[in-house]
Coordinates of N, CA and C in Angstrom, one line a residue:
X1 N 46.1 75.3 68.2 CA 46.4 75.4 69.5 C 47.8 75.1 70.0
X2 N 48.2 73.9 69.6 CA 49.3 73.2 69.8 C 50.6 74.1 69.0
X3 N 50.2 74.7 68.0 CA 51.3 75.5 67.3 C 51.5 76.8 68.0
X4 N 50.6 77.1 68.3 CA 50.6 78.6 69.1 C 51.4 78.4 70.4
X5 N 50.9 77.4 71.2 CA 51.9 77.1 72.5 C 53.6 76.9 72.2
X6 N 53.6 76.2 71.2 CA 54.9 76.1 70.6 C 55.5 77.2 70.3
X7 N 54.8 78.0 69.5 CA 55.6 79.4 69.2 C 55.8 80.1 70.3
X8 N 55.2 80.0 71.2 CA 55.4 80.7 72.5 C 56.3 80.4 73.6
X9 N 56.6 79.3 73.4 CA 57.8 78.3 73.9 C 58.9 78.8 73.4
X10 N 59.1 78.8 72.1 CA 60.1 78.8 71.0 C 60.6 80.5 71.3
X11 N 59.5 81.3 71.3 CA 59.9 82.7 71.5 C 60.4 82.9 72.7
X12 N 59.8 82.6 73.8 CA 60.4 82.6 75.2 C 62.0 82.1 75.4
X13 N 62.2 81.0 74.6 CA 63.5 80.5 74.5 C 64.5 81.2 73.8
X14 N 64.1 81.9 72.7 CA 65.0 82.6 72.0 C 65.2 84.0 72.9
X15 N 64.2 84.6 73.5 CA 64.6 85.9 74.2 C 65.0 85.4 75.4
X16 N 65.1 84.1 76.1 CA 66.1 84.0 77.3 C 67.5 84.1 76.7
X17 N 67.7 83.3 75.5 CA 69.1 83.1 75.3 C 69.5 84.6 74.7
X18 N 68.6 85.6 74.2 CA 69.0 86.9 73.7 C 69.5 87.6 75.1
X19 N 68.8 87.6 76.2 CA 69.1 88.0 77.3 C 70.3 87.8 78.0
X20 N 70.6 86.6 77.8 CA 71.9 86.1 78.6 C 73.1 86.8 77.7
X21 N 72.9 86.8 76.4 CA 74.1 87.4 75.9 C 74.2 88.9 76.1
X22 N 73.0 89.5 76.3 CA 72.8 90.9 76.6 C 73.1 91.4 78.1
X23 N 73.2 90.3 79.0 CA 73.5 90.4 80.4 C 74.7 91.3 80.7
X24 N 75.8 90.4 80.1 CA 77.2 91.1 80.4 C 77.4 92.4 80.0
X25 N 76.9 93.0 78.9 CA 77.4 94.3 78.4 C 76.3 95.3 79.3
X26 N 75.0 95.0 79.7 CA 74.3 95.7 80.1 C 74.5 95.8 81.7
X27 N 75.1 94.6 82.4 CA 75.8 94.7 83.8 C 77.1 95.6 83.9
X28 N 77.7 95.3 82.8 CA 79.2 96.2 82.9 C 78.4 97.9 82.7
X29 N 77.5 98.1 81.9 CA 77.1 99.5 81.9 C 76.8 100.0 83.2
X30 N 75.7 98.9 83.7 CA 75.2 99.5 85.1 C 76.3 99.6 86.1
X31 N 77.4 98.7 86.2 CA 78.5 98.9 87.0 C 79.1 100.4 86.9
X32 N 79.3 100.5 85.7 CA 80.2 101.7 85.2 C 79.5 103.1 86.0
X33 N 78.0 103.0 85.7 CA 77.3 104.0 86.1 C 77.0 104.2 87.5
X34 N 77.0 103.1 88.3 CA 76.8 103.2 89.7 C 77.8 102.9 90.5
X35 N 79.1 102.4 90.0 CA 80.3 102.2 90.7 C 80.0 100.9 91.4
X36 N 78.9 100.1 91.0 CA 78.7 98.8 91.6 C 79.6 97.9 91.2
X37 N 80.2 96.8 92.3 CA 81.0 96.0 91.8 C 82.5 96.6 92.2
X38 N 82.7 97.6 92.6 CA 84.1 98.4 92.5 C 84.6 99.1 91.5
X39 N 83.8 99.1 90.3 CA 84.1 99.7 89.0 C 84.3 101.3 89.3
X40 N 85.5 101.7 88.9 CA 85.9 103.1 89.3 C 85.5 104.0 87.9
X41 N 85.4 105.4 88.2 CA 85.3 106.2 87.0 C 86.5 106.1 86.0
X42 N 86.6 106.8 84.9 CA 87.4 107.0 84.1 C 88.3 108.2 84.2
X43 N 88.0 109.2 85.2 CA 88.5 110.3 85.2 C 87.8 111.3 84.5
X44 N 88.1 112.6 84.6 CA 87.6 113.9 83.7 C 88.5 114.4 83.1
X45 N 88.3 115.7 82.5 CA 89.2 116.6 81.4 C 90.1 117.1 82.4
X46 N 91.2 117.4 82.0 CA 92.3 118.3 82.8 C 91.7 119.5 83.2
X47 N 91.0 120.3 82.7 CA 90.3 121.6 82.8 C 89.6 121.0 84.3
X48 N 88.8 120.3 84.1 CA 87.9 119.8 85.3 C 88.7 119.3 86.6
X49 N 89.9 118.8 86.3 CA 90.7 118.2 87.4 C 91.7 119.5 88.0
X50 N 92.0 120.1 87.2 CA 92.5 121.5 88.0 C 91.6 122.4 88.5
X51 N 90.4 122.6 88.3 CA 89.5 123.3 88.7 C 89.1 122.7 89.9
X52 N 89.3 121.3 90.3 CA 88.5 121.0 91.5 C 88.8 121.5 92.9
X53 N 87.8 121.9 93.9 CA 88.3 122.3 95.1 C 88.7 121.0 96.0
X54 N 89.6 120.9 96.7 CA 89.9 119.8 97.6 C 89.0 120.1 98.7
X55 N 88.5 119.0 99.4 CA 87.6 118.9 100.6 C 88.5 118.6 101.7
X56 N 89.4 119.5 102.3 CA 90.3 119.3 103.4 C 89.8 118.8 104.7
X57 N 88.8 119.1 105.1 CA 88.1 118.4 106.1 C 87.6 117.0 106.3
X58 N 88.0 116.6 105.1 CA 87.6 114.9 105.0 C 88.7 114.2 104.5
X59 N 89.4 113.2 105.3 CA 90.9 112.5 104.9 C 90.2 111.4 105.1
X60 N 90.5 110.8 103.7 CA 90.4 109.3 103.5 C 91.7 108.5 103.2
X61 N 91.3 107.4 104.0 CA 92.9 106.3 104.0 C 92.5 105.5 102.9
X62 N 93.5 105.4 101.9 CA 93.5 104.5 100.8 C 94.7 103.6 100.9
X63 N 94.1 102.2 101.1 CA 95.1 101.2 101.0 C 95.3 100.4 99.6
X64 N 96.4 99.6 99.8 CA 96.4 99.0 98.4 C 96.9 97.6 98.4
X65 N 96.2 96.8 97.6 CA 96.3 95.5 97.7 C 96.7 95.0 96.2
X66 N 97.7 93.7 96.2 CA 98.2 93.2 95.0 C 98.0 91.8 95.0
X67 N 97.4 91.1 94.2 CA 97.4 89.7 94.0 C 97.9 89.2 92.6
X68 N 98.4 88.1 92.7 CA 98.5 87.5 91.1 C 97.8 86.1 91.0
X69 N 97.3 85.9 89.9 CA 96.5 84.5 89.5 C 97.3 83.5 89.6
X70 N 97.3 82.3 89.7 CA 98.2 81.3 89.6 C 98.6 80.7 88.3
X71 N 98.1 81.5 87.1 CA 98.7 81.2 86.1 C 100.0 82.1 85.6
X72 N 100.3 83.0 86.6 CA 101.4 84.1 86.3 C 102.2 84.1 87.4
X73 N 103.7 83.7 87.1 CA 104.8 83.4 88.2 C 105.3 85.0 88.7
X74 N 104.5 86.0 88.5 CA 105.4 87.1 88.9 C 105.2 87.5 90.3
X75 N 106.3 88.5 90.9 CA 106.0 89.0 92.2 C 105.4 90.5 92.1
X76 N 104.3 90.7 92.8 CA 103.9 92.0 92.6 C 103.2 92.3 94.0
X77 N 103.4 93.8 94.2 CA 103.1 94.1 95.6 C 102.9 95.9 95.3
X78 N 102.3 96.4 96.2 CA 102.2 97.8 96.1 C 103.5 98.3 96.9
X79 N 103.9 99.6 96.5 CA 105.2 99.9 97.1 C 104.9 100.6 98.3
X80 N 103.6 101.0 98.8 CA 103.0 101.8 100.0 C 102.0 101.0 100.5
X81 N 102.0 100.8 101.7 CA 100.6 100.1 102.1 C 99.3 100.9 102.2
X82 N 99.6 102.4 102.5 CA 98.5 103.2 102.5 C 99.0 104.4 102.3
X83 N 98.2 105.6 101.7 CA 98.2 106.9 101.6 C 97.1 107.6 102.3
X84 N 97.2 108.7 102.7 CA 96.0 109.6 103.1 C 95.6 110.7 101.8
X85 N 94.4 110.8 101.7 CA 94.1 111.8 100.6 C 92.9 112.6 101.0
X86 N 92.4 113.7 100.2 CA 91.4 114.5 100.4 C 90.4 114.2 99.1
X87 N 89.3 114.1 99.3 CA 88.6 114.1 97.9 C 88.7 115.6 97.2
X88 N 89.1 115.7 95.9 CA 89.5 116.7 95.0 C 90.8 116.9 94.9
X89 N 91.7 116.1 95.3 CA 93.2 116.3 95.3 C 93.7 114.8 94.5
X90 N 94.7 115.1 93.6 CA 95.2 113.9 92.8 C 96.3 113.4 93.9
X91 N 96.6 112.2 93.6 CA 97.7 111.5 94.4 C 98.0 110.4 93.3
X92 N 99.5 110.0 93.9 CA 100.4 108.8 92.9 C 100.7 107.6 93.8
X93 N 100.6 106.7 93.3 CA 101.2 105.5 94.1 C 101.5 104.6 93.0
X94 N 102.4 103.7 93.5 CA 103.2 102.9 92.8 C 103.0 101.2 93.2
X95 N 102.9 100.6 91.9 CA 103.1 99.1 92.3 C 104.7 98.6 91.9
X96 N 105.0 97.5 92.3 CA 106.1 96.9 92.0 C 105.8 95.6 91.3
X97 N 106.4 95.3 89.9 CA 106.4 94.0 89.5 C 107.6 93.3 89.0
X98 N 107.6 92.2 89.2 CA 109.2 91.4 88.9 C 108.9 90.0 88.3
X99 N 109.5 89.8 87.2 CA 109.3 88.4 86.6 C 110.6 87.7 87.1
X100 N 110.4 86.9 88.0 CA 111.6 86.2 88.1 C 111.8 84.8 87.6
X101 N 111.3 84.6 86.5 CA 111.6 83.4 85.8 C 112.7 83.8 84.5
X102 N 113.0 82.8 84.0 CA 114.1 83.1 82.8 C 113.4 83.0 81.6
X103 N 112.3 83.4 81.4 CA 111.5 83.4 80.0 C 110.5 84.7 79.9
X104 N 110.4 85.3 79.1 CA 109.5 86.7 78.8 C 108.1 86.3 79.4
X105 N 107.5 87.1 80.2 CA 106.2 86.7 80.3 C 105.1 87.9 80.3
X106 N 104.0 87.9 79.7 CA 103.2 89.1 79.3 C 101.9 88.8 80.3
X107 N 101.8 90.1 81.0 CA 100.8 90.0 82.0 C 99.7 91.1 81.7
X108 N 98.4 91.0 82.6 CA 97.4 91.9 82.4 C 96.6 92.0 83.8
X109 N 96.3 93.1 84.0 CA 95.9 93.2 85.2 C 94.4 93.8 85.1
X110 N 93.3 93.4 86.1 CA 92.3 94.2 86.5 C 92.1 94.5 87.8
X111 N 91.3 95.3 88.2 CA 91.3 96.0 89.3 C 89.8 96.2 90.0
X112 N 89.5 96.6 91.3 CA 88.6 96.9 91.8 C 88.7 97.7 93.0
X113 N 87.6 98.3 93.6 CA 87.7 99.5 94.6 C 86.7 98.8 95.8
X114 N 87.2 98.8 96.9 CA 86.4 98.2 98.2 C 86.5 99.7 99.1
X115 N 85.1 100.0 99.5 CA 83.6 99.5 99.2 C 83.3 99.7 98.0
X116 N 82.4 98.7 97.6 CA 82.1 98.7 96.1 C 81.5 100.2 95.5
X117 N 80.6 100.8 96.7 CA 79.8 101.9 96.5 C 80.7 103.2 96.1
X118 N 82.0 103.3 96.7 CA 82.8 104.2 96.5 C 83.5 104.3 94.9
X119 N 83.3 103.3 94.4 CA 84.1 102.8 93.0 C 83.7 104.1 92.1
X120 N 82.4 104.7 92.4 CA 82.0 105.4 91.4 C 82.7 106.9 91.5
X121 N 83.6 107.3 92.7 CA 84.3 108.4 93.1 C 85.4 108.0 93.0
X122 N 86.0 107.1 92.8 CA 87.3 106.8 92.7 C 87.8 106.9 90.9
X123 N 88.4 108.0 90.8 CA 88.6 108.3 89.3 C 90.2 107.9 89.0
X124 N 90.6 107.2 88.3 CA 92.0 106.8 87.6 C 92.2 107.9 86.6
X125 N 93.2 108.5 86.6 CA 94.0 109.3 85.7 C 94.7 108.7 84.8
X126 N 95.3 107.9 85.3 CA 96.6 107.0 84.8 C 96.9 105.8 85.2
X127 N 96.7 104.7 84.8 CA 97.3 103.2 85.6 C 97.3 102.2 84.4
X128 N 97.8 101.1 84.8 CA 98.4 99.9 83.9 C 97.4 99.0 84.0
X129 N 96.3 99.1 84.2 CA 95.1 98.1 84.2 C 94.7 98.0 82.8
X130 N 94.3 96.9 82.5 CA 93.8 96.4 81.0 C 94.7 96.6 80.0
X131 N 96.0 96.8 80.3 CA 97.0 96.9 79.2 C 98.0 95.8 79.2
X132 N 98.4 95.1 78.5 CA 99.6 94.0 78.4 C 100.9 94.6 79.1
X133 N 101.3 94.2 79.8 CA 102.8 94.6 80.4 C 103.9 93.4 80.1
X134 N 104.7 93.6 79.4 CA 105.7 92.3 79.3 C 106.8 92.7 80.1
X135 N 107.3 91.6 80.8 CA 108.5 91.9 81.4 C 109.5 90.7 81.0
X136 N 110.6 91.0 80.8 CA 111.7 90.0 80.4 C 112.1 89.3 81.7
X137 N 113.0 88.4 81.4 CA 113.5 87.6 82.5 C 114.3 88.4 83.6
X138 N 113.7 88.3 84.6 CA 114.4 89.1 86.1 C 114.2 90.6 85.9
X139 N 113.1 90.7 85.1 CA 113.1 92.3 85.1 C 112.1 92.9 86.1
X140 N 112.3 94.0 86.8 CA 111.8 94.7 87.7 C 111.1 96.0 87.5
X141 N 109.7 96.4 87.5 CA 109.3 97.6 87.0 C 108.3 98.2 88.1
X142 N 108.4 99.5 88.1 CA 107.4 100.2 88.9 C 106.4 100.6 88.0
X143 N 104.9 100.7 88.9 CA 103.8 100.8 87.8 C 103.3 102.0 88.4
X144 N 102.9 103.0 87.8 CA 102.1 104.3 88.6 C 100.6 104.2 88.5
X145 N 99.9 104.6 89.6 CA 98.5 104.9 89.6 C 98.4 106.0 90.0
X146 N 97.8 107.1 89.2 CA 97.6 108.5 89.3 C 95.9 108.8 89.4
X147 N 95.5 109.0 90.4 CA 94.2 109.0 90.8 C 93.6 110.1 91.6
X148 N 92.3 110.2 91.8 CA 91.8 111.1 92.7 C 90.4 110.5 93.1
X149 N 89.8 111.1 94.1 CA 88.7 111.0 94.7 C 87.7 112.1 94.5
X150 N 86.6 111.9 93.6 CA 85.8 113.0 93.4 C 85.2 113.7 94.7
X151 N 85.1 115.2 94.5 CA 84.8 116.0 95.8 C 83.1 115.6 96.0
X152 N 82.7 115.1 94.9 CA 81.1 114.7 95.3 C 80.9 113.2 96.3
X153 N 82.2 112.9 96.5 CA 82.2 112.0 97.4 C 81.6 112.4 98.9
X154 N 81.8 113.5 99.1 CA 81.6 114.2 100.7 C 80.1 114.5 100.6
X155 N 79.4 114.6 99.6 CA 77.9 115.0 99.3 C 77.2 113.8 99.7
X156 N 77.7 112.6 99.2 CA 76.7 111.3 99.0 C 76.5 110.9 100.5
X157 N 75.2 110.8 101.0 CA 74.9 110.1 102.5 C 75.4 108.9 102.7
X158 N 75.5 108.0 101.7 CA 76.0 106.7 101.8 C 77.7 106.7 101.8
X159 N 78.2 107.6 101.7 CA 79.8 107.7 102.1 C 79.9 108.4 103.3
X160 N 79.1 108.8 104.1 CA 79.1 109.6 105.1 C 80.3 108.8 106.4
X161 N 80.2 107.5 106.4 CA 81.0 106.8 107.3 C 82.0 106.1 106.7
X162 N 82.2 106.5 105.5 CA 83.5 105.7 104.4 C 84.6 106.4 104.8
X163 N 85.9 105.9 105.6 CA 87.0 106.7 105.5 C 88.0 105.8 105.5
X164 N 87.7 104.8 104.7 CA 89.1 103.9 104.1 C 88.3 103.1 102.8
X165 N 89.1 103.3 101.8 CA 89.0 102.7 100.4 C 90.2 101.9 100.0
X166 N 90.0 100.6 99.4 CA 90.9 99.7 99.1 C 91.0 99.6 97.6
X167 N 92.3 99.8 97.1 CA 92.4 99.6 95.5 C 93.1 98.4 95.4
X168 N 92.5 97.4 94.7 CA 93.0 96.1 94.4 C 93.3 95.5 93.3
X169 N 94.4 95.3 92.8 CA 95.0 95.0 91.4 C 95.0 93.4 91.6
X170 N 94.8 92.7 90.4 CA 95.3 91.1 90.1 C 95.8 91.2 89.1
X171 N 96.9 90.6 88.8 CA 97.5 90.2 87.5 C 97.6 88.8 87.1
X172 N 97.0 88.6 85.6 CA 96.8 87.1 85.0 C 98.1 87.3 83.8
X173 N 98.3 86.1 83.6 CA 99.1 86.0 82.3 C 98.2 85.9 81.1
X174 N 98.7 86.9 80.5 CA 98.0 87.1 79.0 C 98.2 86.0 78.2
X175 N 97.3 85.4 77.5 CA 97.2 84.4 76.7 C 97.2 85.0 75.2
X176 N 98.3 84.5 74.2 CA 97.9 84.8 72.8 C 96.4 85.3 72.2
X177 N 96.1 86.6 72.0 CA 94.7 86.9 71.2 C 93.8 87.0 72.1
X178 N 94.0 87.0 73.7 CA 93.4 87.0 74.7 C 92.9 88.6 75.1
X179 N 91.6 89.2 75.2 CA 91.8 90.7 75.5 C 90.7 90.5 76.6
X180 N 91.1 91.2 77.7 CA 90.1 91.6 78.7 C 89.2 92.6 78.4
X181 N 87.9 92.5 78.9 CA 86.9 93.7 78.6 C 87.4 94.9 79.4
X182 N 87.3 96.1 78.9 CA 87.7 97.6 79.6 C 86.3 97.7 80.1
X183 N 86.4 98.2 81.3 CA 84.8 98.4 82.0 C 84.3 99.6 81.1
X184 N 82.8 99.6 81.4 CA 82.0 100.7 80.4 C 81.9 100.3 79.2
X185 N 81.0 101.2 78.7 CA 80.4 101.0 77.3 C 81.7 100.9 76.4
X186 N 81.5 100.1 75.3 CA 82.4 99.8 74.4 C 82.2 100.6 73.1

């Protein structure tokens, strides 16, 4: 009787450890599928983008935010505070990064979209996120973000009162061998 109780306890402990390891990839998949946590979509094929019909009667203000972690000494900011877009139409925005130090620094960025529920409709076609960016001493670069809001945005009742979306990036200093996980299934 004691052995079977011990076996059940050991199996439960092993199961909990296994679930804790599986939690991160499962949560990432869930966020990518639902847009939870501001995870954006990865875009569609060029044929789908070209055939999208813009929804002209629904204008959305997109604001931009830029942060840097304390581990990196870059200056990082959006070049525009906001732009107005309609679902189904592509847009281009720029961020500016400068390395004010006298040594090369490699940075890597993450992003999110607020409100979180809008993340599933915010599709980036091209961006600088999750890729290492090396800036030489005193170097300054423009970083483009090419995106669109899926026209299905207007059909979602939860998005009916959403007329403001914020795209936020945070840069971290990349450490040798460090890789940030890409959103979605790997």
